Amino acid sequence: VNMMIVNILPGGSLSADVNYTNITCYGENDGTITITNPTGGSGNYEYSIDGGVSWQNSGSYSGLSAGTYAVVLRDTNEPGNMVTPGNITISEPALLSATVTSSPAGCAGEPEGEIVFAGATGGSAGYEFSIDGGLTWQTGGEFQHLVAGTYQTWIRDASHPGCSLFIGDVNVTEPPAIVAEAE
């Protein structure tokens, strides 16, 4: 949670605390702004985060997307008595991304294949990886001892496990089985 203390404008009689949270996942709308502890004026307040275009009786705003919000507090009984603490910028992390490569199994039917995640970026910079469609996760990006098959690769933000991205299906191949014929 980030916090900003409102400065009282010269001649103004209002003040409040402004707290905000940034977006947890790229493209989500889960940012918040909360204006608390209003003081001064008549004791009745209205709040705005769009520079005073629209007002509400609560200082709680949720479901916000990334962007800049102009916070304003005003006295409901004296609408000209207001304080503008400034702009709050709610940011979002970069989109999750990684490169995935595979190595084939050495012999038919042997669990010698490998999948490796590299260059993970985005999110909160702590990552987990899955090759089974997100059923199980591990912090290391190397999966060894795999049999031939198709694996669904995913990356997720370790700090916000709900933030995940399907990277793609990766095939681990194997050479054909050696068949010997008796003569």
PDB file of C-alpha atoms in Angstrom:
ATOM      1  CA  VAL A   1       0.000   0.000   0.000  1.00  0.00           C
ATOM      2  CA  ASN A   2       1.341   3.387  -0.967  1.00  0.00           C
ATOM      3  CA  MET A   3       0.450   6.507   0.963  1.00  0.00           C
ATOM      4  CA  MET A   4       0.392  10.205   0.236  1.00  0.00           C
ATOM      5  CA  ILE A   5      -0.205  12.856   2.908  1.00  0.00           C
ATOM      6  CA  VAL A   6      -2.310  15.721   1.613  1.00  0.00           C
ATOM      7  CA  ASN A   7      -0.903  19.202   1.973  1.00  0.00           C
ATOM      8  CA  ILE A   8      -3.416  21.840   2.997  1.00  0.00           C
ATOM      9  CA  LEU A   9      -3.665  24.573   0.400  1.00  0.00           C
ATOM     10  CA  PRO A  10      -3.056  28.116   1.654  1.00  0.00           C
ATOM     11  CA  GLY A  11      -6.328  29.464   3.038  1.00  0.00           C
ATOM     12  CA  GLY A  12      -7.946  26.022   2.858  1.00  0.00           C
ATOM     13  CA  SER A  13      -9.369  24.270   5.867  1.00  0.00           C
ATOM     14  CA  LEU A  14      -9.523  20.662   4.662  1.00  0.00           C
ATOM     15  CA  SER A  15      -7.047  17.821   4.823  1.00  0.00           C
ATOM     16  CA  ALA A  16      -7.059  14.048   4.344  1.00  0.00           C
ATOM     17  CA  ASP A  17      -4.808  11.048   3.841  1.00  0.00           C
ATOM     18  CA  VAL A  18      -4.700   9.364   0.438  1.00  0.00           C
ATOM     19  CA  ASN A  19      -3.699   5.710   0.104  1.00  0.00           C
ATOM     20  CA  TYR A  20      -3.484   3.766  -3.131  1.00  0.00           C
ATOM     21  CA  THR A  21      -2.548   0.346  -4.448  1.00  0.00           C
ATOM     22  CA  ASN A  22      -1.120  -0.414  -7.856  1.00  0.00           C
ATOM     23  CA  ILE A  23      -2.410  -3.020 -10.294  1.00  0.00           C
ATOM     24  CA  THR A  24      -1.324  -6.588  -9.441  1.00  0.00           C
ATOM     25  CA  CYS A  25      -1.440  -8.051 -12.988  1.00  0.00           C
ATOM     26  CA  TYR A  26      -0.885  -6.545 -16.400  1.00  0.00           C
ATOM     27  CA  GLY A  27      -4.195  -5.465 -17.943  1.00  0.00           C
ATOM     28  CA  GLU A  28      -6.227  -5.936 -14.748  1.00  0.00           C
ATOM     29  CA  ASN A  29      -8.464  -3.383 -13.033  1.00  0.00           C
ATOM     30  CA  ASP A  30      -7.720  -3.961  -9.359  1.00  0.00           C
ATOM     31  CA  GLY A  31      -6.095  -0.688  -8.352  1.00  0.00           C
ATOM     32  CA  THR A  32      -7.549   1.266  -5.432  1.00  0.00           C
ATOM     33  CA  ILE A  33      -7.577   4.785  -4.044  1.00  0.00           C
ATOM     34  CA  THR A  34      -8.793   5.437  -0.509  1.00  0.00           C
ATOM     35  CA  ILE A  35      -9.195   8.920   0.925  1.00  0.00           C
ATOM     36  CA  THR A  36      -9.356   8.729   4.729  1.00  0.00           C
ATOM     37  CA  ASN A  37      -9.223  10.880   7.837  1.00  0.00           C
ATOM     38  CA  PRO A  38     -10.807  14.000   6.343  1.00  0.00           C
ATOM     39  CA  THR A  39     -10.715  16.973   8.693  1.00  0.00           C
ATOM     40  CA  GLY A  40     -11.833  20.581   8.620  1.00  0.00           C
ATOM     41  CA  GLY A  41     -14.851  22.306   7.196  1.00  0.00           C
ATOM     42  CA  SER A  42     -18.338  21.297   8.280  1.00  0.00           C
ATOM     43  CA  GLY A  43     -17.475  17.622   8.746  1.00  0.00           C
ATOM     44  CA  ASN A  44     -19.460  16.502   5.676  1.00  0.00           C
ATOM     45  CA  TYR A  45     -17.331  15.552   2.686  1.00  0.00           C
ATOM     46  CA  GLU A  46     -17.470  14.531  -0.960  1.00  0.00           C
ATOM     47  CA  TYR A  47     -14.699  12.862  -2.878  1.00  0.00           C
ATOM     48  CA  SER A  48     -13.564  12.812  -6.491  1.00  0.00           C
ATOM     49  CA  ILE A  49     -10.764  11.119  -8.400  1.00  0.00           C
ATOM     50  CA  ASP A  50     -11.482  12.757 -11.759  1.00  0.00           C
ATOM     51  CA  GLY A  51     -10.597  16.327 -10.836  1.00  0.00           C
ATOM     52  CA  GLY A  52     -14.072  17.186  -9.564  1.00  0.00           C
ATOM     53  CA  VAL A  53     -16.106  16.120 -12.596  1.00  0.00           C
ATOM     54  CA  SER A  54     -18.012  13.558 -10.516  1.00  0.00           C
ATOM     55  CA  TRP A  55     -18.398  13.249  -6.733  1.00  0.00           C
ATOM     56  CA  GLN A  56     -19.328  10.544  -4.255  1.00  0.00           C
ATOM     57  CA  ASN A  57     -19.930  10.369  -0.502  1.00  0.00           C
ATOM     58  CA  SER A  58     -17.281   7.694   0.069  1.00  0.00           C
ATOM     59  CA  GLY A  59     -13.529   8.067  -0.271  1.00  0.00           C
ATOM     60  CA  SER A  60     -13.113   4.439  -1.390  1.00  0.00           C
ATOM     61  CA  TYR A  61     -12.471   3.662  -5.045  1.00  0.00           C
ATOM     62  CA  SER A  62     -11.736   0.171  -6.342  1.00  0.00           C
ATOM     63  CA  GLY A  63     -11.599  -1.601  -9.677  1.00  0.00           C
ATOM     64  CA  LEU A  64      -9.291   1.062 -11.100  1.00  0.00           C
ATOM     65  CA  SER A  65      -7.158   0.531 -14.163  1.00  0.00           C
ATOM     66  CA  ALA A  66      -3.660   1.915 -14.620  1.00  0.00           C
ATOM     67  CA  GLY A  67      -3.631   5.669 -15.098  1.00  0.00           C
ATOM     68  CA  THR A  68      -3.463   9.040 -13.417  1.00  0.00           C
ATOM     69  CA  TYR A  69      -6.266  10.161 -11.112  1.00  0.00           C
ATOM     70  CA  ALA A  70      -6.838  13.739  -9.902  1.00  0.00           C
ATOM     71  CA  VAL A  71      -7.940  13.445  -6.252  1.00  0.00           C
ATOM     72  CA  VAL A  72     -10.165  16.167  -4.754  1.00  0.00           C
ATOM     73  CA  LEU A  73     -11.846  16.496  -1.342  1.00  0.00           C
ATOM     74  CA  ARG A  74     -14.558  19.091  -0.755  1.00  0.00           C
ATOM     75  CA  ASP A  75     -16.884  20.214   2.008  1.00  0.00           C
ATOM     76  CA  THR A  76     -20.405  19.112   1.063  1.00  0.00           C
ATOM     77  CA  ASN A  77     -21.953  22.132   2.821  1.00  0.00           C
ATOM     78  CA  GLU A  78     -19.491  24.576   1.246  1.00  0.00           C
ATOM     79  CA  PRO A  79     -18.575  23.158  -2.204  1.00  0.00           C
ATOM     80  CA  GLY A  80     -16.076  25.972  -2.813  1.00  0.00           C
ATOM     81  CA  ASN A  81     -14.042  24.756   0.163  1.00  0.00           C
ATOM     82  CA  MET A  82     -11.939  22.010  -1.400  1.00  0.00           C
ATOM     83  CA  VAL A  83      -8.436  20.653  -1.429  1.00  0.00           C
ATOM     84  CA  THR A  84      -6.691  19.064  -4.404  1.00  0.00           C
ATOM     85  CA  PRO A  85      -3.875  16.880  -3.138  1.00  0.00           C
ATOM     86  CA  GLY A  86      -2.634  16.233  -6.652  1.00  0.00           C
ATOM     87  CA  ASN A  87      -2.473  13.399  -9.066  1.00  0.00           C
ATOM     88  CA  ILE A  88      -2.146   9.762  -8.060  1.00  0.00           C
ATOM     89  CA  THR A  89      -0.615   7.492 -10.677  1.00  0.00           C
ATOM     90  CA  ILE A  90      -1.643   3.856 -10.466  1.00  0.00           C
ATOM     91  CA  SER A  91       0.804   1.668 -12.341  1.00  0.00           C
ATOM     92  CA  GLU A  92       0.706  -1.887 -13.586  1.00  0.00           C
ATOM     93  CA  PRO A  93       3.500  -4.436 -13.973  1.00  0.00           C
ATOM     94  CA  ALA A  94       4.751  -5.367 -17.418  1.00  0.00           C
ATOM     95  CA  LEU A  95       3.230  -8.348 -19.202  1.00  0.00           C
ATOM     96  CA  LEU A  96       4.738 -11.687 -18.176  1.00  0.00           C
ATOM     97  CA  SER A  97       7.004 -13.251 -20.762  1.00  0.00           C
ATOM     98  CA  ALA A  98       9.621 -15.984 -21.146  1.00  0.00           C
ATOM     99  CA  THR A  99      11.325 -18.015 -23.852  1.00  0.00           C
ATOM    100  CA  VAL A 100      10.832 -21.784 -23.773  1.00  0.00           C
ATOM    101  CA  THR A 101      13.078 -24.348 -25.436  1.00  0.00           C
ATOM    102  CA  SER A 102      13.013 -28.134 -25.440  1.00  0.00           C
ATOM    103  CA  SER A 103      15.554 -30.887 -25.902  1.00  0.00           C
ATOM    104  CA  PRO A 104      14.556 -34.320 -27.236  1.00  0.00           C
ATOM    105  CA  ALA A 105      14.667 -37.537 -25.303  1.00  0.00           C
ATOM    106  CA  GLY A 106      17.816 -39.518 -26.183  1.00  0.00           C
ATOM    107  CA  CYS A 107      16.131 -42.878 -26.741  1.00  0.00           C
ATOM    108  CA  ALA A 108      12.600 -43.936 -27.537  1.00  0.00           C
ATOM    109  CA  GLY A 109      10.507 -44.308 -24.394  1.00  0.00           C
ATOM    110  CA  GLU A 110      13.216 -42.955 -22.068  1.00  0.00           C
ATOM    111  CA  PRO A 111      12.552 -39.941 -19.809  1.00  0.00           C
ATOM    112  CA  GLU A 112      15.499 -37.879 -21.010  1.00  0.00           C
ATOM    113  CA  GLY A 113      13.799 -34.839 -22.534  1.00  0.00           C
ATOM    114  CA  GLU A 114      14.074 -31.335 -21.137  1.00  0.00           C
ATOM    115  CA  ILE A 115      12.153 -28.036 -21.175  1.00  0.00           C
ATOM    116  CA  VAL A 116      13.879 -24.811 -20.141  1.00  0.00           C
ATOM    117  CA  PHE A 117      12.331 -21.382 -19.471  1.00  0.00           C
ATOM    118  CA  ALA A 118      14.699 -18.433 -19.974  1.00  0.00           C
ATOM    119  CA  GLY A 119      14.531 -14.643 -20.004  1.00  0.00           C
ATOM    120  CA  ALA A 120      11.508 -14.317 -17.711  1.00  0.00           C
ATOM    121  CA  THR A 121      10.290 -10.712 -17.470  1.00  0.00           C
ATOM    122  CA  GLY A 122       7.263  -8.739 -16.309  1.00  0.00           C
ATOM    123  CA  GLY A 123       5.183  -9.030 -13.183  1.00  0.00           C
ATOM    124  CA  SER A 124       6.914  -8.494  -9.855  1.00  0.00           C
ATOM    125  CA  ALA A 125      10.185 -10.152 -10.946  1.00  0.00           C
ATOM    126  CA  GLY A 126       9.697 -13.416  -9.018  1.00  0.00           C
ATOM    127  CA  TYR A 127       8.485 -16.273 -11.209  1.00  0.00           C
ATOM    128  CA  GLU A 128       7.086 -19.792 -11.135  1.00  0.00           C
ATOM    129  CA  PHE A 129       6.800 -22.153 -14.090  1.00  0.00           C
ATOM    130  CA  SER A 130       4.524 -25.010 -15.121  1.00  0.00           C
ATOM    131  CA  ILE A 131       4.602 -27.570 -17.928  1.00  0.00           C
ATOM    132  CA  ASP A 132       1.334 -29.308 -17.060  1.00  0.00           C
ATOM    133  CA  GLY A 133      -1.143 -26.553 -17.835  1.00  0.00           C
ATOM    134  CA  GLY A 134      -0.784 -24.866 -14.442  1.00  0.00           C
ATOM    135  CA  LEU A 135      -1.580 -27.863 -12.237  1.00  0.00           C
ATOM    136  CA  THR A 136       1.829 -27.794 -10.551  1.00  0.00           C
ATOM    137  CA  TRP A 137       4.413 -25.004 -10.316  1.00  0.00           C
ATOM    138  CA  GLN A 138       8.115 -24.714  -9.514  1.00  0.00           C
ATOM    139  CA  THR A 139      10.441 -21.754  -9.025  1.00  0.00           C
ATOM    140  CA  GLY A 140      13.197 -23.099 -11.256  1.00  0.00           C
ATOM    141  CA  GLY A 141      12.701 -22.865 -14.996  1.00  0.00           C
ATOM    142  CA  GLU A 142      14.324 -26.190 -15.869  1.00  0.00           C
ATOM    143  CA  PHE A 143      12.301 -29.396 -16.226  1.00  0.00           C
ATOM    144  CA  GLN A 144      14.299 -32.587 -16.813  1.00  0.00           C
ATOM    145  CA  HIS A 145      13.656 -36.302 -17.246  1.00  0.00           C
ATOM    146  CA  LEU A 146      10.661 -35.814 -19.515  1.00  0.00           C
ATOM    147  CA  VAL A 147       9.159 -38.411 -21.816  1.00  0.00           C
ATOM    148  CA  ALA A 148       8.215 -37.457 -25.350  1.00  0.00           C
ATOM    149  CA  GLY A 149       4.957 -35.559 -25.582  1.00  0.00           C
ATOM    150  CA  THR A 150       3.297 -32.161 -25.694  1.00  0.00           C
ATOM    151  CA  TYR A 151       3.576 -29.935 -22.635  1.00  0.00           C
ATOM    152  CA  GLN A 152       1.481 -26.824 -21.872  1.00  0.00           C
ATOM    153  CA  THR A 153       3.926 -24.169 -20.633  1.00  0.00           C
ATOM    154  CA  TRP A 154       2.915 -21.370 -18.265  1.00  0.00           C
ATOM    155  CA  ILE A 155       4.636 -18.610 -16.300  1.00  0.00           C
ATOM    156  CA  ARG A 156       3.184 -16.843 -13.263  1.00  0.00           C
ATOM    157  CA  ASP A 157       4.129 -14.031 -10.907  1.00  0.00           C
ATOM    158  CA  ALA A 158       5.246 -15.639  -7.636  1.00  0.00           C
ATOM    159  CA  SER A 159       4.054 -12.601  -5.641  1.00  0.00           C
ATOM    160  CA  HIS A 160       0.621 -12.661  -7.294  1.00  0.00           C
ATOM    161  CA  PRO A 161      -0.140 -16.303  -8.229  1.00  0.00           C
ATOM    162  CA  GLY A 162      -3.355 -15.262  -9.984  1.00  0.00           C
ATOM    163  CA  CYS A 163      -1.215 -13.515 -12.606  1.00  0.00           C
ATOM    164  CA  SER A 164      -0.267 -16.184 -15.094  1.00  0.00           C
ATOM    165  CA  LEU A 165       0.314 -16.443 -18.821  1.00  0.00           C
ATOM    166  CA  PHE A 166       0.085 -19.410 -21.175  1.00  0.00           C
ATOM    167  CA  ILE A 167       3.258 -19.374 -23.263  1.00  0.00           C
ATOM    168  CA  GLY A 168       2.420 -22.248 -25.589  1.00  0.00           C
ATOM    169  CA  ASP A 169       2.480 -25.955 -26.245  1.00  0.00           C
ATOM    170  CA  VAL A 170       6.014 -27.353 -26.398  1.00  0.00           C
ATOM    171  CA  ASN A 171       6.844 -30.737 -27.932  1.00  0.00           C
ATOM    172  CA  VAL A 172       9.524 -33.008 -26.542  1.00  0.00           C
ATOM    173  CA  THR A 173      10.454 -35.426 -29.275  1.00  0.00           C
ATOM    174  CA  GLU A 174      12.233 -38.766 -29.311  1.00  0.00           C
ATOM    175  CA  PRO A 175      13.955 -40.799 -32.008  1.00  0.00           C
ATOM    176  CA  PRO A 176      12.075 -43.752 -33.439  1.00  0.00           C
ATOM    177  CA  ALA A 177      12.431 -47.057 -31.643  1.00  0.00           C
ATOM    178  CA  ILE A 178      15.091 -49.396 -33.020  1.00  0.00           C
ATOM    179  CA  VAL A 179      13.480 -52.475 -34.449  1.00  0.00           C
ATOM    180  CA  ALA A 180      15.629 -55.537 -35.055  1.00  0.00           C
ATOM    181  CA  GLU A 181      14.470 -58.315 -37.347  1.00  0.00           C
ATOM    182  CA  ALA A 182      15.628 -61.880 -36.853  1.00  0.00           C
ATOM    183  CA  GLU A 183      16.780 -63.696 -39.941  1.00  0.00           C
TER     184      GLU A 183
END
